[in-house]
Amino acid sequence: MARHLFTSESVTEGHPDKMCDQISDAVLDAIMKEDPNGRVACETTACTGMIHVMGEITTSCYVDINRVARQVIRDIGYTAESGFDPEICAVITSIDEQSGDIAMGVDRSLEAKSSGDNELDNGAGDQGMMFGYACDETPELMPLAISVAQKMAMRLTQVRKQKLVNYLRPDGKTQITVEYDDEGRPCRVDTVVVSTQHDPDVSLDQIRKDMVELVIKPTIPNGLMDEKTKVYVNPTGRFVIGGPQGASGLTGRKIIVDTYGGSAPHGGGAFSGKDPTKVDRSAAYAARYVAKNVVAAGLAKRCQVQLAYAIGVARPVSVLVETFGTGIVSDDKLEAAIEKVFDLRPTAIIRDLDLRKPIYQKLAAYGHMGREDLGVKWEQTDRVDALKAAL
């Protein structure tokens, strides 16, 4: 391979699109707490002074969506001074129930209808393709660029909430460019970009000095920055107006931030606001679970898994494994082992990954993959021995 650069970005929880993701997942969590079998497809938009929550929800419980949305905005840290007031903003809801045409395929799969076997009989909630990926570039088996960008965005929020400086506002972005050597291994960080919303009375020089010392240096792994590394902090010179006041927000618009930063395909749909019968979400987690166990087992340095489903059908219509020439066995043998070890029907995924719990809002910012800090089951490597045995 030739030496090359690769870039990934992240955003903070105050980014308007990420705020919408968190509201949608907070609504989902509120329903999961009371009704784990609730069906939820909830999306949010935001603009100056207004939140609009919409979608299809079928549940036996009541959720005060107005209250949930305002609490998310408060927790992020928005105030009237920073451009979005959770106490007086408008919250509009447009909620219907899930279509019966969809529900009858989810409630009972095509296989169950034809065979009479009710075990694990839920069908996929939609058609689509999902991707999972893992590589050996970081301890959590994620690509280096997105791993660092996520940690830097998280650190930026930590600096704000811990009041290590007193001028930061909730909106922000990070971006990392990694240089790879001619063997395809990351060897240095070429460029760092941090853009952070701030109060109007702080100087750009102060922001740049503080961001380098408090955000950038603590999150870049040792030895990866050098004298040639380019650092850009608020390169426009000013970022006072931010959040929904500066740009409208929408659930599902930062999907590459949610997964692998562009190192692998994302798939057909967003995650936030969807209950686990939607394979857009649950099968993407399952594909990550598979890929991570393959790499953790030492069976490949890089592994990409594609799953595809038909609505109302339980079993995937296709499973594709790609190890980019790094596998110790052929991809077709690895694929056969994966199908022996992992049950990839929706109900089995929900059971094995424990997805009927209110775990989703905390995933809605800083990535759904690689989040070992949250203890989610798709980040476990408990199928390593089974994969080795199947081979």
Coordinates of N, CA, C and O in Angstrom, one line a residue, residues 279-372:
V279 N -34.1 -3.8 12.3 CA -32.8 -4.3 12.1 C -31.8 -3.2 11.7 O -30.5 -3.5 11.8
D280 N -32.2 -2.1 11.2 CA -31.3 -1.0 11.0 C -30.4 -0.8 12.2 O -29.2 -0.5 12.1
R281 N -31.0 -1.0 13.4 CA -30.2 -0.8 14.6 C -29.7 -2.1 15.2 O -28.5 -2.3 15.3
S282 N -30.6 -3.1 15.4 CA -30.1 -4.3 16.1 C -29.2 -5.1 15.3 O -28.2 -5.6 15.8
A283 N -29.4 -5.2 14.0 CA -28.5 -6.0 13.2 C -27.1 -5.3 13.0 O -26.1 -6.0 12.8
A284 N -27.1 -4.0 13.0 CA -25.9 -3.3 12.9 C -25.0 -3.5 14.2 O -23.8 -3.7 14.1
Y285 N -25.7 -3.6 15.3 CA -25.0 -4.0 16.6 C -24.5 -5.4 16.5 O -23.4 -5.8 16.9
A286 N -25.3 -6.3 15.9 CA -24.9 -7.7 15.8 C -23.7 -7.9 14.8 O -22.8 -8.7 15.1
A287 N -23.7 -7.1 13.7 CA -22.6 -7.2 12.8 C -21.3 -6.7 13.4 O -20.2 -7.3 13.2
R288 N -21.4 -5.7 14.2 CA -20.2 -5.2 15.0 C -19.7 -6.3 16.0 O -18.5 -6.6 16.1
Y289 N -20.7 -7.0 16.6 CA -20.4 -8.0 17.6 C -19.6 -9.2 16.9 O -18.6 -9.7 17.4
V290 N -20.1 -9.5 15.7 CA -19.4 -10.6 14.9 C -18.0 -10.2 14.5 O -17.1 -10.9 14.7
A291 N -17.9 -9.0 13.9 CA -16.6 -8.6 13.4 C -15.6 -8.4 14.5 O -14.4 -8.8 14.4
K292 N -16.1 -7.9 15.7 CA -15.1 -7.7 16.8 C -14.6 -9.0 17.3 O -13.4 -9.2 17.7
N293 N -15.5 -10.0 17.4 CA -15.0 -11.3 17.9 C -14.1 -12.0 16.9 O -13.2 -12.7 17.3
V294 N -14.3 -11.8 15.6 CA -13.3 -12.3 14.6 C -12.0 -11.7 14.8 O -11.0 -12.5 14.9
V295 N -11.9 -10.4 15.0 CA -10.6 -9.8 15.2 C -10.0 -10.1 16.5 O -8.8 -10.4 16.6
A296 N -10.8 -10.1 17.6 CA -10.3 -10.5 18.9 C -9.8 -11.9 19.0 O -8.9 -12.2 19.7
A297 N -10.3 -12.8 18.1 CA -9.9 -14.2 18.1 C -8.6 -14.3 17.3 O -8.0 -15.4 17.3
G298 N -8.1 -13.3 16.7 CA -6.9 -13.3 15.9 C -7.1 -14.0 14.5 O -6.1 -14.4 13.9
L299 N -8.3 -14.0 14.1 CA -8.6 -14.7 12.8 C -8.4 -13.7 11.6 O -8.4 -14.1 10.5
A300 N -8.3 -12.4 11.9 CA -8.1 -11.4 10.9 C -7.7 -10.1 11.6 O -8.0 -9.9 12.8
K301 N -6.9 -9.3 10.9 CA -6.6 -7.9 11.4 C -7.7 -6.9 11.2 O -7.8 -6.0 11.9
R302 N -8.4 -7.1 10.1 CA -9.6 -6.3 9.7 C -10.7 -7.2 9.3 O -10.5 -8.2 8.6
C303 N -11.9 -6.9 9.7 CA -13.1 -7.7 9.4 C -14.3 -6.8 9.2 O -14.6 -6.0 10.0
Q304 N -14.9 -7.0 8.0 CA -16.2 -6.3 7.7 C -17.3 -7.4 7.5 O -17.1 -8.3 6.7
V305 N -18.4 -7.2 8.1 CA -19.5 -8.1 8.0 C -20.7 -7.3 7.4 O -21.1 -6.3 8.0
Q306 N -21.3 -7.9 6.4 CA -22.6 -7.3 5.9 C -23.7 -8.3 6.1 O -23.6 -9.5 5.8
L307 N -24.8 -7.8 6.7 CA -26.0 -8.6 6.9 C -27.1 -7.9 6.1 O -27.2 -6.7 6.0
A308 N -28.0 -8.7 5.5 CA -29.2 -8.1 4.8 C -30.4 -8.9 5.2 O -30.4 -10.1 5.4
Y309 N -31.6 -8.2 5.2 CA -32.8 -8.8 5.7 C -34.0 -8.4 4.7 O -33.9 -7.4 4.0
A310 N -35.0 -9.2 4.7 CA -36.3 -8.8 4.1 C -37.3 -8.6 5.2 O -37.3 -9.4 6.2
I311 N -38.2 -7.7 5.0 CA -39.2 -7.4 6.0 C -40.1 -8.6 6.3 O -40.5 -9.3 5.3
G312 N -40.3 -8.9 7.5 CA -41.2 -10.0 7.9 C -40.5 -11.4 7.9 O -41.1 -12.4 8.2
V313 N -39.2 -11.4 7.5 CA -38.4 -12.7 7.4 C -37.4 -12.7 8.5 O -36.7 -11.7 8.6
A314 N -37.3 -13.8 9.2 CA -36.4 -13.8 10.3 C -34.9 -14.0 10.0 O -34.0 -13.3 10.5
R315 N -34.6 -14.9 9.1 CA -33.2 -15.2 8.8 C -32.7 -14.2 7.8 O -33.4 -13.8 6.9
P316 N -31.4 -13.8 7.9 CA -30.8 -12.9 7.0 C -30.9 -13.5 5.6 O -30.7 -14.7 5.4
V317 N -31.1 -12.6 4.6 CA -31.1 -13.1 3.2 C -29.7 -13.3 2.7 O -29.4 -14.0 1.7
S318 N -28.7 -12.6 3.4 CA -27.3 -12.8 3.0 C -26.4 -12.4 4.2 O -26.7 -11.6 5.0
V319 N -25.3 -13.1 4.3 CA -24.2 -12.8 5.2 C -22.9 -12.8 4.4 O -22.6 -13.8 3.8
L320 N -22.2 -11.7 4.4 CA -21.0 -11.5 3.7 C -19.8 -11.1 4.6 O -20.0 -10.2 5.4
V321 N -18.7 -11.8 4.6 CA -17.6 -11.5 5.4 C -16.4 -11.1 4.5 O -16.1 -11.8 3.5
E322 N -15.7 -10.0 4.8 CA -14.6 -9.5 4.1 C -13.4 -9.2 5.0 O -13.6 -8.4 6.0
T323 N -12.3 -9.8 4.9 CA -11.2 -9.6 5.8 C -10.0 -8.9 5.1 O -8.9 -8.7 5.6
F324 N -10.2 -8.5 3.8 CA -9.2 -7.6 3.1 C -7.8 -8.2 3.0 O -6.8 -7.5 3.1
G325 N -7.8 -9.6 2.9 CA -6.5 -10.2 2.8 C -5.8 -10.4 4.1 O -4.7 -10.9 4.1
T326 N -6.4 -10.1 5.2 CA -5.7 -10.2 6.5 C -6.2 -11.5 7.3 O -5.7 -11.7 8.4
G327 N -7.1 -12.3 6.8 CA -7.6 -13.4 7.5 C -6.6 -14.6 7.5 O -5.8 -14.8 6.5
I328 N -6.6 -15.4 8.5 CA -5.8 -16.6 8.5 C -6.4 -17.8 7.9 O -5.8 -18.8 7.7
V329 N -7.7 -17.7 7.6 CA -8.5 -18.7 6.8 C -9.2 -17.9 5.7 O -9.3 -16.7 5.8
S330 N -9.8 -18.6 4.7 CA -10.5 -17.9 3.7 C -11.8 -17.3 4.2 O -12.3 -17.8 5.2
D331 N -12.2 -16.3 3.5 CA -13.4 -15.6 4.0 C -14.7 -16.5 4.0 O -15.6 -16.4 4.8
D332 N -14.7 -17.4 3.0 CA -15.9 -18.3 3.0 C -15.9 -19.3 4.1 O -17.0 -19.6 4.7
K333 N -14.8 -19.8 4.6 CA -14.7 -20.6 5.8 C -15.1 -19.8 7.0 O -15.8 -20.3 7.9
L334 N -14.6 -18.6 7.1 CA -14.9 -17.8 8.2 C -16.4 -17.5 8.2 O -17.1 -17.5 9.3
E335 N -17.0 -17.2 7.1 CA -18.4 -17.0 7.0 C -19.3 -18.2 7.5 O -20.2 -18.0 8.2
A336 N -18.8 -19.4 7.1 CA -19.5 -20.6 7.6 C -19.4 -20.7 9.1 O -20.4 -21.1 9.8
A337 N -18.3 -20.4 9.6 CA -18.1 -20.5 11.1 C -19.0 -19.5 11.8 O -19.6 -19.8 12.9
I338 N -19.1 -18.3 11.3 CA -19.9 -17.3 11.9 C -21.4 -17.7 11.9 O -22.1 -17.5 12.9
E339 N -21.8 -18.3 10.8 CA -23.2 -18.8 10.8 C -23.5 -19.9 11.8 O -24.6 -20.1 12.2
K340 N -22.5 -20.6 12.1 CA -22.6 -21.7 13.2 C -22.7 -21.1 14.6 O -23.4 -21.5 15.4
V341 N -21.9 -20.0 14.8 CA -21.7 -19.5 16.1 C -22.7 -18.4 16.5 O -23.1 -18.3 17.7
F342 N -23.2 -17.6 15.5 CA -24.1 -16.5 15.8 C -25.4 -16.8 15.2 O -25.6 -17.1 14.0
D343 N -26.5 -16.6 16.0 CA -27.9 -16.6 15.6 C -28.3 -15.2 15.2 O -28.4 -14.4 16.1
L344 N -28.5 -15.0 13.9 CA -28.7 -13.6 13.5 C -30.1 -13.3 13.1 O -30.4 -12.3 12.4
R345 N -31.0 -14.1 13.7 CA -32.5 -13.7 13.6 C -32.8 -12.6 14.5 O -32.2 -12.5 15.6
P346 N -33.7 -11.7 14.2 CA -33.9 -10.5 15.0 C -34.2 -10.8 16.5 O -33.6 -10.2 17.4
T347 N -35.1 -11.8 16.8 CA -35.4 -12.1 18.2 C -34.1 -12.6 18.9 O -33.9 -12.3 20.1
A348 N -33.3 -13.4 18.2 CA -32.1 -13.9 18.9 C -31.1 -12.8 19.1 O -30.4 -12.8 20.2
I349 N -31.0 -11.9 18.2 CA -30.1 -10.7 18.4 C -30.6 -9.9 19.6 O -29.8 -9.5 20.5
I350 N -31.9 -9.6 19.7 CA -32.4 -8.9 20.8 C -32.2 -9.6 22.1 O -31.8 -9.0 23.1
R351 N -32.3 -10.9 22.1 CA -32.1 -11.7 23.3 C -30.6 -11.7 23.7 O -30.2 -11.4 24.9
D352 N -29.7 -12.0 22.8 CA -28.3 -12.2 23.1 C -27.6 -10.9 23.4 O -26.7 -10.9 24.2
L353 N -28.1 -9.8 22.8 CA -27.5 -8.5 23.1 C -28.2 -7.7 24.1 O -27.9 -6.5 24.4
D354 N -29.3 -8.3 24.7 CA -30.1 -7.7 25.8 C -30.6 -6.3 25.4 O -30.3 -5.3 26.1
L355 N -31.3 -6.2 24.3 CA -31.7 -4.9 23.7 C -33.0 -4.4 24.1 O -33.4 -3.3 23.6
R356 N -33.7 -5.1 25.0 CA -35.0 -4.5 25.4 C -34.9 -3.8 26.7 O -35.7 -3.9 27.6
K357 N -33.8 -3.0 26.9 CA -33.6 -2.2 28.1 C -33.3 -0.8 27.7 O -33.0 -0.5 26.5
P358 N -33.5 0.1 28.6 CA -33.4 1.6 28.3 C -31.9 2.0 28.2 O -31.4 2.7 29.1
I359 N -31.2 1.5 27.2 CA -29.7 1.8 27.1 C -29.4 2.8 26.0 O -28.2 3.0 25.7
Y360 N -30.4 3.4 25.4 CA -30.1 4.0 24.0 C -29.7 5.4 24.1 O -28.8 5.8 23.3
Q361 N -30.2 6.2 25.0 CA -29.8 7.6 25.0 C -28.3 7.8 25.2 O -27.7 8.7 24.6
K362 N -27.7 7.0 26.1 CA -26.3 7.2 26.3 C -25.4 6.8 25.1 O -24.3 7.2 25.0
L363 N -26.0 6.1 24.1 CA -25.3 5.8 22.9 C -25.4 6.8 21.8 O -24.7 6.8 20.9
A364 N -26.4 7.7 22.0 CA -26.8 8.7 20.9 C -25.7 9.7 20.7 O -25.8 10.5 19.7
A365 N -24.7 9.9 21.6 CA -23.6 10.8 21.3 C -22.3 10.0 21.5 O -22.3 9.1 22.4
Y366 N -21.3 10.4 20.8 CA -19.9 9.8 20.9 C -19.8 8.4 20.4 O -18.9 7.6 20.8
G367 N -20.8 7.9 19.6 CA -20.6 6.6 18.9 C -21.4 5.5 19.5 O -21.5 5.4 20.8
H368 N -21.9 4.6 18.7 CA -22.6 3.4 19.1 C -21.6 2.2 19.2 O -21.9 1.2 19.8
M369 N -20.5 2.3 18.5 CA -19.5 1.2 18.4 C -18.2 1.6 19.1 O -17.8 2.7 19.2
G370 N -17.6 0.6 19.7 CA -16.4 0.8 20.4 C -16.6 1.3 21.8 O -15.7 1.6 22.6
R371 N -17.9 1.3 22.3 CA -18.2 1.9 23.6 C -18.1 0.9 24.7 O -19.1 0.6 25.4
E372 N -16.9 0.5 24.9 CA -16.6 -0.4 26.0 C -16.9 0.2 27.4 O -17.2 -0.5 28.4

